[in-house]
Amino acid sequence: MCSSKSQNPKEWRFTWEAQSHIPTIRLYLFNPHIKPASDCAHLRVGTSLEQYVLTVSFNGNEAESPVEISLRVPIPRVLVDFESPVHSRLLDDHIEVKLGLLLPVDHPLGSNFDSVLNSLKKDECGNEILASDGVNPLSACLDLQRLSAAGEVHFYCRSCSTKLTRGIRTFKEMPSVHWRDVADNWFGTCCCSFGGISEKLVLNYARSYLCAAGLCLLSESSVIISVEDILEGKLPSRSSTKKYDSDKSDLKSDDIKYLNRFTFGNVNDLQKTLHHEDLCEGVQGFKNSHYVNCCTIGSCENPLGQCESSVDFELPVNQKIFLNGYLGDVFMARPSNLSKDIEWIEFFCPKCAHLLGAYPSRNSHVPLDGGVRLYKFYISTSLPANGVHDLFRNYTFERVFTSLLLGSAKDELSFRTVVRDLHNQYHSLQIVLLNPNTWSHAGLCLHAIEPVPKINVYPAIKVLFSPNISDVQLEPRNVEWVTKKQAQEVYLLPSQMKELIEYLENAHNTYPPSHTFSHGFSVSSLKT
């Protein structure tokens, strides 16, 4: 029976949802105390073009005096076709309403209909964005350009506005996460196929990760700051690290100059830089050097894979560990990116104890490479945080995780992910990507006297998720799910794992209770 609580619109929740390229938008309207299919009757739906509001009315099934309920739901700023029929139905745990659109929500005009005269613009990296779009795409390339042009930059805790670093003026892109694969794929592992170049690239990569005062390395999700630039924070002092001296090494000055072209950057940068003359230069250099001691270019006297190069990897201990695996910023790290010799220590704000980042350590909690990874979604570049001058204002944990998850799914052709705790290696979460092209908005219904707010639908991905509440190793059934379904594995810091589960559970609560599937999987979404 329709309870008295159903008369309060605030007891009713709504979620608008649309799919890219489809000119319809769907409304889920539900109340945890009501079963519309049995408790409500005579459903009526009306739309108001002037107020851009949807009115949903129905009668409660009370025998003596049925109560009429009227709910007001703001319509997102999309191009609704008010002349098309409105489809509605009463389901067991929610009311569903479907409206037709003149244009899909992801159309440049439909997504911002009150600014239809605005044309598409391009940012400094060539990405197309809407002129009035409030949520710009995340771009490490754009961050690098803006930070470099800003002069001196300080970083602040986004939570309490504490200044974290000294002024920094030099910014460079973090070395590619695919550094070893790039070197081997382009030059091969045998000296006949420029294996010497591959080894030199690997050696140069290891050196490039040492942090220096006044230098900031950027990745998609974080910045690496030298401990010497950290103003506050309890960091153990590290012993002086032996610096690499090219004059005392086996590498010639010409080789160092040639390799420095590849110190920073990603795979695309390397591909763009390698031209025919570069390869010829590299071949000629190796012909005239002592690196090729087992064969000559073009013919090998040793079987493939048995060539030995005389490049001497004399590196300090803290740098040799980099050769065993990529360290990066440990956000959504892969199994191949981790090393059993390295422990990741969480770094917290000295004032409010909010998580800011992490750093690698081998023992005694001393930063291994002299650097701390600060995540962009926990820091700001100016005050107030998230203000117009904050270059990281568009970064949130949710958006960065979603961006990397989508990129990983595209590269690995896998829509299933197991997220593990970085510290204990336990499985904590399973995620299945359902739809990467969803737009949604959730909220509470309005009273009749309340003004109608302007709302937008935001791009998101729709997922299934299943958290491991008991924090134990995977059950045999779940292990089979990982292996047979070829699920990818990623790692998060414990506090970030908790934050991710909270995001998913909160978003799940914006859907009707029926949006839960078998085997403990529930429907949720993450903003992109």
Coordinates of C-alpha atoms in Angstrom, one line a residue:
M1 CA 0.0 0.0 0.0
C2 CA 1.2 3.5 -0.8
S3 CA 2.7 4.7 2.5
S4 CA 2.6 8.3 3.8
K5 CA 6.3 8.6 3.1
S6 CA 5.6 8.4 -0.6
Q7 CA 3.8 11.8 -0.3
N8 CA 7.2 13.4 0.4
P9 CA 9.0 14.0 -3.0
K10 CA 12.4 13.9 -1.2
E11 CA 11.8 10.1 -0.6
W12 CA 11.9 9.6 -4.3
R13 CA 15.1 9.4 -6.2
F14 CA 15.6 9.8 -10.0
T15 CA 18.4 9.0 -12.5
W16 CA 18.4 10.1 -16.1
E17 CA 20.4 7.9 -18.4
A18 CA 21.2 8.1 -22.1
Q19 CA 23.5 6.3 -24.5
S20 CA 25.8 7.9 -27.1
H21 CA 24.5 8.1 -30.6
I22 CA 20.9 7.1 -29.5
P23 CA 18.3 9.9 -29.6
T24 CA 16.4 8.9 -26.4
I25 CA 16.8 9.6 -22.7
R26 CA 15.5 7.3 -19.9
L27 CA 14.3 8.2 -16.4
Y28 CA 14.4 5.8 -13.5
L29 CA 12.2 7.0 -10.7
F30 CA 12.1 5.0 -7.4
N31 CA 11.4 5.0 -3.7
P32 CA 12.7 2.3 -1.3
H33 CA 9.4 2.2 0.5
I34 CA 7.2 1.8 -2.7
K35 CA 6.6 -1.0 -5.2
P36 CA 5.0 1.0 -8.1
A37 CA 3.6 -2.1 -9.9
S38 CA 1.4 -2.9 -6.9
D39 CA 1.2 0.3 -4.8
C40 CA 0.5 2.9 -7.5
A41 CA -2.1 3.3 -10.2
H42 CA -3.3 5.6 -13.0
L43 CA 0.2 6.8 -14.0
R44 CA 0.2 10.2 -15.7
V45 CA 3.3 11.9 -17.2
G46 CA 3.4 15.5 -18.4
T47 CA 6.2 17.8 -19.7
S48 CA 6.7 21.5 -19.4
L49 CA 8.7 23.2 -22.2
E50 CA 8.9 26.5 -20.3
Q51 CA 10.2 25.1 -17.0
Y52 CA 12.0 22.1 -18.5
V53 CA 10.4 19.8 -15.9
L54 CA 8.7 16.4 -16.0
T55 CA 5.7 15.9 -13.9
V56 CA 4.9 12.3 -12.8
S57 CA 1.5 11.7 -11.1
F58 CA -0.3 8.6 -9.8
N59 CA -2.8 7.4 -7.3
G60 CA -2.0 5.3 -4.3
N61 CA -3.9 2.0 -4.0
E62 CA -5.7 2.8 -0.8
A63 CA -9.1 1.4 -0.7
E64 CA -10.9 4.1 1.3
S65 CA -9.3 7.3 0.1
P66 CA -6.6 7.0 -2.5
V67 CA -3.9 9.6 -2.2
E68 CA -2.7 11.4 -5.4
I69 CA 1.0 11.8 -5.6
S70 CA 2.7 14.3 -7.9
L71 CA 6.5 14.3 -8.5
R72 CA 8.5 17.0 -10.3
V73 CA 11.8 16.0 -12.0
P74 CA 14.0 18.5 -13.7
I75 CA 14.9 17.6 -17.3
P76 CA 18.6 17.8 -18.2
R77 CA 19.7 20.4 -20.7
V78 CA 19.3 18.2 -23.8
L79 CA 17.2 18.7 -26.9
V80 CA 14.0 17.0 -26.0
D81 CA 11.5 16.3 -28.8
F82 CA 8.3 17.5 -27.0
E83 CA 6.2 16.4 -30.0
S84 CA 7.2 12.8 -29.8
P85 CA 5.2 10.4 -27.5
V86 CA 6.2 9.9 -23.9
H87 CA 6.6 6.2 -23.0
S88 CA 6.1 5.3 -19.3
R89 CA 5.4 2.1 -17.3
L90 CA 5.1 1.0 -13.7
L91 CA 7.7 -1.7 -12.7
D92 CA 8.1 -3.7 -9.5
D93 CA 10.7 -1.3 -7.9
H94 CA 10.7 1.8 -10.1
I95 CA 8.8 3.9 -12.6
E96 CA 10.4 4.2 -16.1
V97 CA 9.8 7.1 -18.4
K98 CA 11.4 7.5 -21.9
L99 CA 11.6 10.7 -23.9
G100 CA 12.6 11.2 -27.5
L101 CA 15.5 13.6 -28.4
L102 CA 16.0 15.7 -31.4
L103 CA 19.7 14.9 -31.3
P104 CA 21.8 12.4 -29.2
V105 CA 23.2 13.7 -26.0
D106 CA 26.8 13.5 -27.3
H107 CA 26.1 15.6 -30.3
P108 CA 28.0 18.9 -30.2
L109 CA 24.8 20.9 -30.4
G110 CA 22.6 18.6 -28.3
S111 CA 25.0 18.5 -25.3
N112 CA 24.8 22.3 -25.0
F113 CA 21.6 23.4 -26.6
D114 CA 21.5 26.8 -25.0
S115 CA 24.9 27.6 -26.6
V116 CA 24.2 26.2 -30.0
L117 CA 26.1 29.0 -31.6
N118 CA 29.3 28.0 -29.9
S119 CA 31.5 26.0 -32.3
L120 CA 34.0 23.3 -31.4
K121 CA 37.3 24.6 -30.3
K122 CA 40.7 22.9 -29.9
D123 CA 43.0 23.0 -27.0
E124 CA 46.8 23.3 -27.2
C125 CA 47.1 19.6 -27.8
G126 CA 44.6 19.5 -30.7
N127 CA 41.7 17.9 -28.6
E128 CA 38.2 19.1 -29.6
I129 CA 36.2 20.6 -26.8
L130 CA 33.0 22.5 -26.5
A131 CA 33.6 26.2 -26.0
S132 CA 31.3 26.3 -23.0
D133 CA 31.9 22.8 -21.7
G134 CA 32.6 22.9 -18.0
V135 CA 34.3 19.5 -17.9
N136 CA 37.4 19.5 -20.1
P137 CA 39.2 16.3 -21.1
L138 CA 42.2 15.3 -19.0
S139 CA 45.4 15.9 -20.9
A140 CA 49.0 15.3 -19.6
C141 CA 50.2 17.1 -22.7
L142 CA 48.1 20.2 -21.9
D143 CA 49.2 20.1 -18.3
L144 CA 52.9 20.0 -19.3
Q145 CA 52.4 23.1 -21.6
R146 CA 50.5 25.1 -19.1
L147 CA 52.8 24.3 -16.2
S148 CA 55.9 25.1 -18.2
A149 CA 54.3 28.5 -19.2
A150 CA 53.3 29.3 -15.7
G151 CA 56.8 30.2 -14.5
E152 CA 57.1 29.2 -10.9
V153 CA 54.5 26.7 -9.6
H154 CA 53.8 25.6 -6.0
F155 CA 51.7 22.6 -5.1
Y156 CA 49.1 22.6 -2.4
C157 CA 47.0 20.1 -0.5
R158 CA 43.5 20.2 -2.1
S159 CA 41.9 19.2 1.2
C160 CA 43.4 21.9 3.6
S161 CA 45.3 24.3 1.2
T162 CA 48.6 23.6 2.9
K163 CA 51.6 24.6 0.7
L164 CA 53.5 21.4 0.0
T165 CA 56.5 22.3 -2.2
R166 CA 58.9 25.1 -3.0
G167 CA 58.6 26.9 -6.3
I168 CA 59.3 24.6 -9.3
R169 CA 60.1 25.9 -12.8
T170 CA 61.2 22.8 -14.8
F171 CA 58.6 20.3 -16.0
K172 CA 59.1 17.2 -18.1
E173 CA 57.1 14.2 -19.1
M174 CA 57.6 11.1 -17.1
P175 CA 59.5 8.3 -19.0
S176 CA 57.3 6.0 -21.0
V177 CA 55.7 3.1 -19.1
H178 CA 56.5 0.9 -22.0
W179 CA 60.2 1.7 -22.0
R180 CA 61.6 -1.8 -22.2
D181 CA 59.1 -3.1 -24.8
V182 CA 59.8 0.0 -27.0
A183 CA 63.5 -0.6 -26.9
D184 CA 63.2 -4.3 -27.7
N185 CA 60.5 -3.9 -30.4
W186 CA 62.3 -1.2 -32.2
F187 CA 65.8 -2.4 -32.0
G188 CA 65.5 -6.1 -31.0
T189 CA 67.3 -8.0 -28.3
C190 CA 70.2 -9.2 -30.4
C191 CA 73.2 -7.0 -31.2
C192 CA 72.6 -7.8 -35.0
S193 CA 69.3 -5.8 -34.7
F194 CA 70.8 -2.9 -32.8
G195 CA 70.6 -4.7 -29.5
G196 CA 73.2 -2.3 -28.2
I197 CA 70.9 0.6 -28.8
S198 CA 68.2 -1.2 -26.9
E199 CA 70.5 -1.7 -23.9
K200 CA 71.6 1.9 -24.0
L201 CA 68.0 3.1 -24.0
V202 CA 67.3 0.8 -21.0
L203 CA 70.3 2.2 -19.2
N204 CA 69.4 5.8 -20.0
Y205 CA 65.8 5.1 -18.8
A206 CA 67.0 4.0 -15.4
R207 CA 69.0 7.1 -15.0
S208 CA 66.2 9.4 -16.2
Y209 CA 64.1 8.4 -13.2
L210 CA 66.4 10.0 -10.6
C211 CA 64.6 13.0 -9.1
A212 CA 66.4 16.3 -9.0
A213 CA 65.6 19.5 -7.0
G214 CA 63.6 21.9 -9.1
L215 CA 62.4 19.3 -11.6
C216 CA 58.9 17.9 -11.8
L217 CA 58.0 14.8 -13.8
L218 CA 54.4 14.5 -15.1
S219 CA 52.3 11.4 -15.9
E220 CA 48.6 11.1 -16.6
S221 CA 47.7 10.8 -13.0
S222 CA 50.6 12.3 -10.9
V223 CA 53.6 14.5 -10.6
I224 CA 57.0 13.3 -9.2
I225 CA 58.6 15.9 -6.9
S226 CA 62.1 15.6 -5.4
V227 CA 62.1 15.3 -1.6
E228 CA 64.3 18.3 -1.5
D229 CA 61.4 20.4 -2.8
I230 CA 58.9 19.1 -0.2
L231 CA 58.4 21.8 2.4
E232 CA 56.6 19.7 5.0
G233 CA 56.2 16.0 5.6
K234 CA 58.0 13.4 7.6
L235 CA 60.3 11.8 5.1
P236 CA 63.4 9.8 6.1
S237 CA 66.5 11.4 4.8
R238 CA 68.2 9.4 2.1
S239 CA 71.9 8.8 1.8
S240 CA 73.6 10.6 -1.1
T241 CA 73.2 8.8 -4.3
K242 CA 76.1 8.3 -6.6
K243 CA 75.5 10.3 -9.7
Y244 CA 76.3 9.0 -13.1
D245 CA 79.4 10.5 -14.8
S246 CA 79.4 10.0 -18.5
D247 CA 83.1 10.8 -18.7
K248 CA 83.9 7.7 -16.6
S249 CA 81.6 5.3 -18.3
D250 CA 81.9 3.1 -21.3
L251 CA 79.4 5.3 -23.2
K252 CA 80.9 7.8 -25.6
S253 CA 79.8 11.4 -25.6
D254 CA 78.2 11.1 -29.1
D255 CA 76.2 8.1 -27.8
I256 CA 75.0 10.1 -24.8
K257 CA 74.0 13.0 -27.0
Y258 CA 72.1 10.5 -29.3
L259 CA 70.4 8.8 -26.5
N260 CA 69.4 11.9 -24.7
R261 CA 66.8 12.4 -27.4
F262 CA 64.9 9.5 -25.9
T263 CA 65.3 10.3 -22.2
F264 CA 61.7 11.5 -21.8
G265 CA 58.5 11.0 -23.6
N266 CA 56.1 8.3 -24.6
V267 CA 56.0 5.6 -27.3
N268 CA 54.6 8.0 -29.9
D269 CA 57.5 10.5 -29.3
L270 CA 60.0 7.7 -29.9
Q271 CA 58.2 6.6 -33.1
K272 CA 58.1 10.2 -34.4
T273 CA 61.7 10.8 -33.6
L274 CA 63.1 7.7 -35.3
H275 CA 63.8 8.4 -39.0
H276 CA 65.9 6.6 -41.5
E277 CA 68.9 8.8 -41.0
D278 CA 68.7 8.2 -37.2
L279 CA 68.9 4.4 -37.8
C280 CA 71.8 4.9 -40.2
E281 CA 73.6 7.1 -37.7
G282 CA 73.0 4.4 -35.0
V283 CA 74.3 1.6 -37.3
Q284 CA 77.4 3.6 -38.2
G285 CA 78.1 4.4 -34.6
F286 CA 77.9 0.8 -33.6
K287 CA 80.2 -0.3 -36.5
N288 CA 82.9 2.1 -35.2
S289 CA 82.5 1.3 -31.5
H290 CA 83.6 -1.5 -29.2
Y291 CA 80.0 -2.5 -28.4
V292 CA 79.8 -5.0 -31.3
N293 CA 82.3 -7.6 -30.3
C294 CA 80.4 -10.8 -31.2
C295 CA 79.2 -10.0 -34.7
T296 CA 79.0 -7.3 -37.4
I297 CA 76.0 -5.4 -38.6
G298 CA 74.1 -7.6 -41.1
S299 CA 75.6 -11.0 -40.2
C300 CA 75.8 -12.7 -36.9
E301 CA 78.2 -15.5 -36.0
N302 CA 76.3 -16.5 -32.9
P303 CA 72.8 -18.1 -32.8
L304 CA 69.9 -15.7 -32.3
G305 CA 69.5 -14.8 -28.6
Q306 CA 73.1 -15.7 -27.6
C307 CA 74.8 -12.5 -28.5
E308 CA 76.4 -10.7 -25.6
S309 CA 76.9 -7.0 -25.5
S310 CA 79.7 -5.4 -23.6
V311 CA 77.6 -2.5 -22.4
D312 CA 78.2 -2.3 -18.7
F313 CA 75.2 -1.6 -16.6
E314 CA 77.1 0.0 -13.7
L315 CA 74.4 1.7 -11.8
P316 CA 73.9 2.7 -8.2
V317 CA 71.9 0.1 -6.2
N318 CA 68.8 2.3 -6.0
Q319 CA 68.8 2.6 -9.8
K320 CA 69.5 -1.0 -10.7
I321 CA 66.1 -1.9 -9.2
F322 CA 64.5 0.1 -12.0
L323 CA 65.7 -2.5 -14.5
N324 CA 63.5 -5.2 -12.9
G325 CA 60.3 -3.4 -13.5
Y326 CA 58.6 -0.1 -14.2
L327 CA 57.8 1.9 -11.1
G328 CA 56.0 4.9 -12.4
D329 CA 53.4 6.4 -10.1
V330 CA 51.9 3.1 -8.9
F331 CA 48.4 4.2 -9.7
M332 CA 46.6 1.3 -11.3
A333 CA 49.9 -0.6 -11.6
R334 CA 50.2 -3.9 -13.5
P335 CA 51.8 -7.1 -12.2
S336 CA 54.6 -6.6 -14.6
N337 CA 55.2 -3.1 -13.3
L338 CA 55.8 -4.1 -9.7
S339 CA 59.0 -5.4 -8.0
K340 CA 59.0 -7.6 -5.0
D341 CA 62.1 -5.7 -3.8
I342 CA 60.2 -2.4 -3.5
E343 CA 57.6 -1.3 -0.9
W344 CA 55.3 1.6 -1.6
I345 CA 54.9 4.0 1.3
E346 CA 51.8 6.3 1.4
F347 CA 52.5 10.0 1.8
F348 CA 50.0 12.1 3.8
C349 CA 49.4 15.8 4.2
P350 CA 51.3 16.9 7.3
K351 CA 48.4 19.1 8.4
C352 CA 45.1 17.2 7.6
A353 CA 46.5 13.7 7.2
H354 CA 44.8 13.4 3.8
L355 CA 46.4 11.0 1.3
L356 CA 48.5 12.9 -1.2
G357 CA 50.6 10.3 -2.9
A358 CA 53.3 7.6 -2.4
Y359 CA 56.9 6.9 -2.9
P360 CA 59.0 3.7 -3.5
S361 CA 61.3 2.4 -0.8
R362 CA 63.6 -0.6 -0.4
N363 CA 64.2 -0.4 3.4
S364 CA 63.8 2.0 6.3
H365 CA 61.0 3.9 4.4
V366 CA 63.7 6.0 2.6
P367 CA 62.5 7.2 -0.8
L368 CA 64.3 5.0 -3.3
D369 CA 64.8 7.5 -6.1
G370 CA 64.6 10.6 -4.0
G371 CA 61.1 11.5 -5.3
V372 CA 57.5 11.5 -4.0
R373 CA 54.5 10.9 -6.3
L374 CA 51.7 13.4 -5.7
Y375 CA 48.4 12.5 -7.4
K376 CA 46.9 15.3 -9.4
F377 CA 43.4 14.7 -7.9
Y378 CA 44.7 15.3 -4.4
I379 CA 46.7 18.5 -5.0
S380 CA 46.2 21.9 -6.6
T381 CA 48.5 24.3 -8.4
S382 CA 47.0 27.5 -6.9
L383 CA 44.5 28.7 -4.3
P384 CA 41.7 28.3 -3.9
A385 CA 41.7 24.7 -4.9
N386 CA 39.5 23.9 -7.9
G387 CA 39.5 27.6 -8.8
V388 CA 39.9 29.0 -12.3
H389 CA 43.7 29.2 -11.9
D390 CA 44.1 25.7 -10.6
L391 CA 45.5 23.7 -13.5
F392 CA 44.4 20.4 -11.9
R393 CA 40.8 21.5 -11.1
N394 CA 39.4 19.0 -13.6
Y395 CA 41.2 16.0 -12.0
T396 CA 39.2 13.7 -9.7
F397 CA 40.1 10.2 -8.5
E398 CA 37.0 8.9 -10.3
R399 CA 37.8 10.5 -13.6
V400 CA 41.5 9.5 -13.6
F401 CA 40.6 5.9 -12.7
T402 CA 37.9 5.7 -15.4
S403 CA 40.3 7.2 -18.1
L404 CA 43.0 4.6 -17.4
L405 CA 40.5 1.8 -17.1
L406 CA 39.1 2.7 -20.6
G407 CA 42.5 3.0 -22.1
S408 CA 43.6 -0.3 -20.6
A409 CA 40.4 -2.1 -21.8
K410 CA 41.0 -0.7 -25.3
D411 CA 44.7 -1.8 -25.4
E412 CA 44.1 -5.2 -23.8
L413 CA 40.7 -5.9 -25.4
S414 CA 39.5 -7.0 -22.0
F415 CA 36.4 -5.6 -20.3
R416 CA 37.0 -7.5 -17.0
T417 CA 39.3 -6.1 -14.4
V418 CA 40.4 -7.4 -11.0
V419 CA 41.6 -4.7 -8.6
R420 CA 44.0 -5.8 -5.9
D421 CA 45.3 -4.2 -2.8
L422 CA 48.9 -3.1 -3.4
H423 CA 50.1 -3.9 0.1
N424 CA 48.7 -7.4 0.7
Q425 CA 48.1 -8.4 -2.9
Y426 CA 44.6 -9.5 -2.1
H427 CA 41.7 -9.2 -4.6
S428 CA 39.4 -6.5 -3.4
L429 CA 37.2 -5.7 -6.4
Q430 CA 36.0 -7.1 -9.7
I431 CA 34.8 -4.7 -12.4
V432 CA 33.1 -5.6 -15.7
L433 CA 32.8 -2.8 -18.3
L434 CA 29.2 -2.8 -19.7
N435 CA 29.0 0.4 -21.7
P436 CA 31.7 3.1 -22.1
N437 CA 29.3 5.6 -23.7
T438 CA 26.8 6.4 -21.0
W439 CA 25.5 9.8 -19.9
S440 CA 23.7 10.2 -16.6
H441 CA 22.5 12.5 -13.8
A442 CA 21.0 11.5 -10.4
G443 CA 19.1 13.5 -7.8
L444 CA 16.0 13.9 -5.6
C445 CA 12.6 14.9 -6.7
L446 CA 11.2 18.4 -6.1
H447 CA 8.4 19.9 -4.1
A448 CA 5.9 21.8 -6.1
I449 CA 7.0 25.1 -4.7
E450 CA 10.7 24.6 -5.3
P451 CA 12.4 26.4 -8.3
V452 CA 13.6 24.0 -11.0
P453 CA 17.4 23.8 -11.2
K454 CA 19.3 23.5 -14.4
I455 CA 21.0 20.1 -14.6
N456 CA 23.2 18.4 -17.1
V457 CA 23.9 14.8 -18.0
Y458 CA 27.6 13.9 -17.6
P459 CA 29.6 11.3 -19.6
A460 CA 30.2 8.1 -17.6
I461 CA 30.9 4.4 -18.0
K462 CA 28.4 1.8 -16.9
V463 CA 29.9 -1.2 -15.0
L464 CA 29.2 -4.2 -12.9
F465 CA 31.2 -4.5 -9.7
S466 CA 31.6 -7.0 -6.9
P467 CA 33.7 -5.9 -3.9
N468 CA 35.5 -8.4 -1.7
I469 CA 34.2 -7.4 1.7
S470 CA 35.9 -10.1 3.7
D471 CA 39.3 -9.1 2.4
V472 CA 40.5 -12.7 1.7
Q473 CA 42.1 -14.4 -1.2
L474 CA 40.1 -15.1 -4.3
E475 CA 37.7 -18.1 -4.0
P476 CA 38.3 -20.9 -6.5
R477 CA 35.2 -19.7 -8.5
N478 CA 36.6 -16.2 -8.7
V479 CA 40.1 -17.5 -9.7
E480 CA 38.4 -19.3 -12.5
W481 CA 36.6 -16.1 -13.5
V482 CA 40.0 -14.3 -13.7
T483 CA 41.7 -17.0 -15.8
K484 CA 38.9 -18.1 -18.1
K485 CA 37.6 -14.5 -18.8
Q486 CA 41.2 -13.3 -19.2
A487 CA 40.6 -10.5 -16.7
Q488 CA 43.4 -7.9 -16.4
E489 CA 44.8 -7.2 -12.9
V490 CA 45.7 -3.8 -11.5
Y491 CA 46.8 -2.6 -8.1
L492 CA 45.7 0.4 -6.0
L493 CA 46.9 1.7 -2.6
P494 CA 44.6 0.5 0.3
S495 CA 43.0 4.0 0.9
Q496 CA 42.4 4.4 -2.9
M497 CA 40.8 1.0 -3.0
K498 CA 38.4 2.1 -0.3
E499 CA 37.7 5.3 -2.1
L500 CA 36.9 3.5 -5.4
I501 CA 34.5 1.1 -3.7
E502 CA 32.7 4.0 -2.1
Y503 CA 32.3 5.7 -5.5
L504 CA 30.8 2.5 -7.0
E505 CA 28.5 1.9 -4.1
N506 CA 27.2 5.5 -4.0
A507 CA 26.6 5.4 -7.8
H508 CA 24.8 2.0 -7.4
N509 CA 22.4 3.7 -5.0
T510 CA 21.2 5.9 -7.8
Y511 CA 19.7 2.9 -9.6
P512 CA 16.6 0.9 -8.5
P513 CA 17.2 -2.1 -6.3
S514 CA 16.6 -4.5 -9.2
H515 CA 19.9 -3.4 -10.8
T516 CA 21.7 -6.2 -9.1
F517 CA 22.9 -9.3 -10.9
S518 CA 23.8 -12.8 -9.9
H519 CA 27.1 -13.8 -8.3
G520 CA 27.1 -10.6 -6.3
F521 CA 27.6 -8.1 -9.1
S522 CA 25.8 -4.8 -9.0
V523 CA 25.2 -2.1 -11.6
S524 CA 27.1 1.2 -11.1
S525 CA 28.7 4.0 -13.1
L526 CA 31.9 6.1 -13.0
K527 CA 32.2 9.6 -14.5
T528 CA 34.7 10.1 -17.3

